[in-house]
mmCIF file of C-alpha atoms in Angstrom:
data_model
loop_
_atom_site.group_PDB
_atom_site.id
_atom_site.type_symbol
_atom_site.label_atom_id
_atom_site.label_comp_id
_atom_site.label_asym_id
_atom_site.label_seq_id
_atom_site.Cartn_x
_atom_site.Cartn_y
_atom_site.Cartn_z
ATOM 1 C CA UNK M 334 19.285 8.969 -23.499
ATOM 2 C CA UNK M 335 17.377 7.051 -26.170
ATOM 3 C CA UNK M 336 16.411 9.011 -29.245
ATOM 4 C CA UNK M 337 13.188 8.091 -30.995
ATOM 5 C CA UNK M 338 13.350 8.111 -34.761
ATOM 6 C CA UNK M 339 10.434 7.541 -37.104
ATOM 7 C CA UNK M 340 11.585 6.975 -40.586
ATOM 8 C CA UNK M 341 9.421 7.607 -43.642
ATOM 9 C CA UNK M 342 9.562 3.957 -44.750
ATOM 10 C CA UNK M 343 8.341 2.948 -41.309
ATOM 11 C CA UNK M 344 5.294 5.118 -41.757
ATOM 12 C CA UNK M 345 4.666 3.434 -45.170
ATOM 13 C CA UNK M 346 4.686 0.077 -43.528
ATOM 14 C CA UNK M 347 2.228 1.147 -40.846
ATOM 15 C CA UNK M 348 -0.158 2.567 -43.358
ATOM 16 C CA UNK M 349 -0.062 -0.276 -45.901
ATOM 17 C CA UNK M 350 0.591 -3.298 -43.749
ATOM 18 C CA UNK M 351 -3.140 -4.251 -43.716
ATOM 19 C CA UNK M 352 -3.161 -4.532 -47.449
ATOM 20 C CA UNK M 353 -0.713 -7.392 -47.857
ATOM 21 C CA UNK M 354 2.937 -8.415 -47.580
ATOM 22 C CA UNK M 355 5.354 -5.638 -48.647
ATOM 23 C CA UNK M 356 8.542 -5.919 -50.699
ATOM 24 C CA UNK M 357 11.975 -5.734 -49.176
ATOM 25 C CA UNK M 358 12.731 -2.239 -47.832
ATOM 26 C CA UNK M 359 16.099 -0.623 -46.953
ATOM 27 C CA UNK M 360 16.062 1.075 -43.470
ATOM 28 C CA UNK M 361 19.074 3.410 -43.143
ATOM 29 C CA UNK M 362 20.352 4.171 -39.652
ATOM 30 C CA UNK M 363 21.319 7.798 -40.697
ATOM 31 C CA UNK M 364 20.463 10.097 -43.622
ATOM 32 C CA UNK M 365 22.338 9.685 -46.897
ATOM 33 C CA UNK M 366 23.313 5.987 -46.407
ATOM 34 C CA UNK M 367 23.027 4.124 -49.743
ATOM 35 C CA UNK M 368 20.819 1.122 -50.166
ATOM 36 C CA UNK M 369 22.647 -2.113 -49.141
ATOM 37 C CA UNK M 370 25.663 -0.456 -47.496
ATOM 38 C CA UNK M 371 27.530 -3.322 -45.791
ATOM 39 C CA UNK M 372 28.501 -3.370 -42.110
ATOM 40 C CA UNK M 373 32.123 -2.808 -41.248
ATOM 41 C CA UNK M 374 34.050 -4.853 -38.732
ATOM 42 C CA UNK M 375 37.575 -3.671 -38.065
ATOM 43 C CA UNK M 376 40.337 -4.795 -35.686
ATOM 44 C CA UNK M 377 41.677 -1.567 -34.144
ATOM 45 C CA UNK M 378 44.458 -3.302 -32.216
ATOM 46 C CA UNK M 379 45.600 -6.688 -31.104
ATOM 47 C CA UNK M 380 48.233 -8.123 -28.829
ATOM 48 C CA UNK M 381 48.637 -11.032 -26.335
ATOM 49 C CA UNK M 382 46.414 -9.320 -23.756
ATOM 50 C CA UNK M 383 43.399 -8.213 -25.835
ATOM 51 C CA UNK M 384 41.893 -7.537 -29.248
ATOM 52 C CA UNK M 385 39.723 -4.457 -29.821
ATOM 53 C CA UNK M 386 37.200 -4.527 -32.578
ATOM 54 C CA UNK M 387 35.283 -1.548 -33.971
ATOM 55 C CA UNK M 388 31.968 -2.210 -35.762
ATOM 56 C CA UNK M 389 29.692 -0.011 -37.761
ATOM 57 C CA UNK M 390 26.187 -0.779 -39.030
ATOM 58 C CA UNK M 391 24.648 1.573 -41.586
ATOM 59 C CA UNK M 392 21.208 0.071 -42.104
ATOM 60 C CA UNK M 393 19.229 -3.158 -42.579
ATOM 61 C CA UNK M 394 16.598 -4.709 -44.839
ATOM 62 C CA UNK M 395 13.069 -5.127 -43.664
ATOM 63 C CA UNK M 396 10.964 -7.646 -45.507
ATOM 64 C CA UNK M 397 7.474 -8.657 -44.476
ATOM 65 C CA UNK M 398 6.533 -12.278 -44.483
ATOM 66 C CA UNK M 399 3.306 -14.108 -43.550
ATOM 67 C CA UNK M 400 3.665 -17.066 -41.178
ATOM 68 C CA UNK M 401 1.129 -18.888 -38.949
ATOM 69 C CA UNK M 402 -1.591 -16.494 -40.087
ATOM 70 C CA UNK M 403 0.284 -13.339 -39.072
ATOM 71 C CA UNK M 404 2.469 -10.820 -40.960
ATOM 72 C CA UNK M 405 5.953 -10.565 -39.488
ATOM 73 C CA UNK M 406 9.113 -8.492 -40.279
ATOM 74 C CA UNK M 407 12.211 -10.331 -41.355
ATOM 75 C CA UNK M 408 15.333 -8.202 -40.666
ATOM 76 C CA UNK M 409 18.679 -8.720 -42.448
ATOM 77 C CA UNK M 410 22.071 -7.017 -42.755
ATOM 78 C CA UNK M 411 23.918 -7.052 -46.082
ATOM 79 C CA UNK M 412 26.980 -8.592 -47.739
ATOM 80 C CA UNK M 413 28.951 -11.071 -45.664
ATOM 81 C CA UNK M 414 26.677 -10.474 -42.624
ATOM 82 C CA UNK M 415 23.395 -11.768 -43.950
ATOM 83 C CA UNK M 416 22.987 -14.073 -41.009
ATOM 84 C CA UNK M 417 20.208 -14.181 -38.372
ATOM 85 C CA UNK M 418 19.567 -16.230 -35.255
ATOM 86 C CA UNK M 419 16.770 -16.874 -32.812
ATOM 87 C CA UNK M 420 17.191 -15.167 -29.421
ATOM 88 C CA UNK M 421 15.214 -17.836 -27.593
ATOM 89 C CA UNK M 422 13.195 -20.919 -28.359
ATOM 90 C CA UNK M 423 10.284 -19.539 -30.375
ATOM 91 C CA UNK M 424 11.650 -16.038 -29.941
ATOM 92 C CA UNK M 425 12.406 -13.256 -32.386
ATOM 93 C CA UNK M 426 15.068 -13.799 -35.128
ATOM 94 C CA UNK M 427 17.511 -10.921 -35.293
ATOM 95 C CA UNK M 428 20.442 -10.011 -37.596
ATOM 96 C CA UNK M 429 23.730 -11.593 -36.415
ATOM 97 C CA UNK M 430 27.319 -10.326 -36.816
ATOM 98 C CA UNK M 431 29.832 -13.185 -36.903
ATOM 99 C CA UNK M 432 33.569 -13.281 -37.322
ATOM 100 C CA UNK M 433 36.630 -15.246 -36.286
ATOM 101 C CA UNK M 434 39.793 -14.256 -34.361
ATOM 102 C CA UNK M 435 43.095 -16.016 -33.860
ATOM 103 C CA UNK M 436 43.793 -16.012 -30.159
ATOM 104 C CA UNK M 437 46.586 -17.074 -27.748
ATOM 105 C CA UNK M 438 46.384 -20.875 -27.080
ATOM 106 C CA UNK M 439 46.598 -20.509 -23.315
ATOM 107 C CA UNK M 440 44.120 -17.629 -22.846
ATOM 108 C CA UNK M 441 40.801 -17.549 -21.074
ATOM 109 C CA UNK M 442 38.753 -15.147 -23.145
ATOM 110 C CA UNK M 443 36.026 -12.745 -22.135
ATOM 111 C CA UNK M 444 34.097 -10.276 -24.230
ATOM 112 C CA UNK M 445 32.913 -6.737 -23.183
ATOM 113 C CA UNK M 446 32.156 -3.287 -24.554
ATOM 114 C CA UNK M 447 34.978 -0.688 -24.457
ATOM 115 C CA UNK M 448 32.661 2.220 -25.181
ATOM 116 C CA UNK M 449 28.908 2.094 -24.662
ATOM 117 C CA UNK M 450 28.279 5.731 -25.424
ATOM 118 C CA UNK M 451 27.389 5.210 -29.049
ATOM 119 C CA UNK M 452 24.187 6.776 -30.368
ATOM 120 C CA UNK M 453 21.146 4.683 -29.902
ATOM 121 C CA UNK M 454 17.911 5.016 -31.711
ATOM 122 C CA UNK M 455 14.505 3.364 -31.695
ATOM 123 C CA UNK M 456 12.357 2.451 -34.683
ATOM 124 C CA UNK M 457 8.739 1.702 -33.742
ATOM 125 C CA UNK M 458 6.091 -0.498 -35.444
ATOM 126 C CA UNK M 459 7.870 -3.853 -35.983
ATOM 127 C CA UNK M 460 6.764 -7.408 -35.460
ATOM 128 C CA UNK M 461 9.952 -9.458 -35.829
ATOM 129 C CA UNK M 462 9.574 -12.989 -37.080
ATOM 130 C CA UNK M 463 10.308 -15.867 -34.698
ATOM 131 C CA UNK M 464 13.427 -17.969 -35.503
ATOM 132 C CA UNK M 465 11.141 -20.968 -35.986
ATOM 133 C CA UNK M 466 7.483 -20.002 -36.646
ATOM 134 C CA UNK M 467 6.421 -23.583 -35.988
ATOM 135 C CA UNK M 468 7.409 -23.245 -32.270
ATOM 136 C CA UNK M 469 6.148 -19.615 -31.862
ATOM 137 C CA UNK M 470 6.423 -18.835 -28.112
ATOM 138 C CA UNK M 471 3.586 -16.663 -26.993
ATOM 139 C CA UNK M 472 5.094 -16.104 -23.572
ATOM 140 C CA UNK M 473 8.305 -14.646 -25.110
ATOM 141 C CA UNK M 474 6.266 -12.441 -27.425
ATOM 142 C CA UNK M 475 4.365 -10.943 -24.497
ATOM 143 C CA UNK M 476 7.540 -9.888 -22.588
ATOM 144 C CA UNK M 477 8.279 -6.244 -22.221
ATOM 145 C CA UNK M 478 12.095 -6.118 -22.531
ATOM 146 C CA UNK M 479 14.594 -6.174 -25.361
ATOM 147 C CA UNK M 480 16.034 -9.307 -26.919
ATOM 148 C CA UNK M 481 18.733 -10.478 -26.866
ATOM 149 C CA UNK M 482 19.809 -10.194 -23.220
ATOM 150 C CA UNK M 483 23.489 -10.413 -24.161
ATOM 151 C CA UNK M 484 24.511 -8.576 -27.339
ATOM 152 C CA UNK M 485 27.942 -10.269 -27.882
ATOM 153 C CA UNK M 486 29.153 -13.721 -27.075
ATOM 154 C CA UNK M 487 31.822 -16.393 -27.950
ATOM 155 C CA UNK M 488 30.065 -18.737 -30.376
ATOM 156 C CA UNK M 489 32.765 -21.360 -30.969
ATOM 157 C CA UNK M 490 36.293 -22.445 -30.240
ATOM 158 C CA UNK M 491 38.548 -24.545 -32.439
ATOM 159 C CA UNK M 492 41.993 -24.930 -34.007
ATOM 160 C CA UNK M 493 43.304 -24.875 -37.552
ATOM 161 C CA UNK M 494 46.891 -25.947 -38.307
ATOM 162 C CA UNK M 495 48.039 -25.329 -34.717
ATOM 163 C CA UNK M 496 46.244 -21.900 -34.485
ATOM 164 C CA UNK M 497 43.516 -21.392 -31.897
ATOM 165 C CA UNK M 498 40.441 -19.791 -33.461
ATOM 166 C CA UNK M 499 37.589 -18.177 -31.615
ATOM 167 C CA UNK M 500 34.159 -17.543 -33.252
ATOM 168 C CA UNK M 501 32.502 -14.376 -32.043
ATOM 169 C CA UNK M 502 28.981 -13.163 -32.718
ATOM 170 C CA UNK M 503 26.795 -10.309 -31.733
ATOM 171 C CA UNK M 504 23.423 -8.747 -32.311
ATOM 172 C CA UNK M 505 23.477 -4.933 -32.546
ATOM 173 C CA UNK M 506 19.770 -4.775 -33.380
ATOM 174 C CA UNK M 507 17.470 -5.470 -30.469
ATOM 175 C CA UNK M 508 13.723 -6.029 -30.350
ATOM 176 C CA UNK M 509 11.120 -5.391 -27.674
ATOM 177 C CA UNK M 510 8.441 -7.810 -28.627
ATOM 178 C CA UNK M 511 5.531 -6.292 -26.651
ATOM 179 C CA UNK M 512 6.041 -2.652 -27.722
ATOM 180 C CA UNK M 513 7.239 -3.525 -31.280
ATOM 181 C CA UNK M 514 10.220 -1.277 -30.951
ATOM 182 C CA UNK M 515 13.523 -2.085 -32.752
ATOM 183 C CA UNK M 516 16.557 -0.624 -31.007
ATOM 184 C CA UNK M 517 19.804 -0.079 -32.842
ATOM 185 C CA UNK M 518 22.927 0.270 -30.683
ATOM 186 C CA UNK M 519 26.090 0.929 -32.577
ATOM 187 C CA UNK M 520 28.018 3.452 -34.631
ATOM 188 C CA UNK M 521 26.553 6.466 -36.475
ATOM 189 C CA UNK M 522 29.012 8.724 -38.201
ATOM 190 C CA UNK M 523 32.365 8.879 -36.524
ATOM 191 C CA UNK M 524 31.264 7.647 -33.125
ATOM 192 C CA UNK M 525 33.127 4.403 -32.347
ATOM 193 C CA UNK M 526 31.525 1.346 -30.780
ATOM 194 C CA UNK M 527 34.164 -1.106 -29.708
ATOM 195 C CA UNK M 528 34.169 -4.652 -28.380
ATOM 196 C CA UNK M 529 37.072 -5.880 -26.395
ATOM 197 C CA UNK M 530 38.098 -9.576 -26.424
ATOM 198 C CA UNK M 531 40.096 -9.804 -23.241
ATOM 199 C CA UNK M 532 42.575 -12.714 -23.159
ATOM 200 C CA UNK M 533 42.894 -12.327 -19.427
ATOM 201 C CA UNK M 534 44.214 -15.121 -17.222
ATOM 202 C CA UNK M 535 46.612 -17.697 -18.716
ATOM 203 C CA UNK M 536 45.728 -21.359 -18.314
ATOM 204 C CA UNK M 537 49.375 -22.439 -18.272
#
């Protein structure tokens, strides 16, 4: 069941947003998390059949920015994961986890959740900036569901010195553009959230 959380810093934005663009603000996903705590991505196990990855997000930065005559929220993770990507043409730009894995050369790879029971919480009152404000998509921003549709995906395939490398990316922070709710689905405390890269059927 979704758990609605209204943080103090969210209330500050709602009360002061009309008076101008605000400075960057740290939004912790649980009490006591230090400002700027970096995400953790850990390989729990790996063999020729699958790799299991555990990820933890502790918070994000929220920074207001004015574009096309409107004040938007720009969301970012920290450290090596300060990436973001648009979810659709003219759609919201959301923080993006990205990492690489060495995989068997002959494998067909699929990505799925091992455990979807991690705590989820909703933060209301956001207006996430589009990936490209110049092509702002009003149709997308009037939809009543969460972006992105698929949280994790294979982003690239390549080889380096005979090793097959797979790029993998995911968005653990979702946004419902019509309601203004940001949804975090991931790990709080010691609850694991794992993604499985299944090497499945062999090509040869």
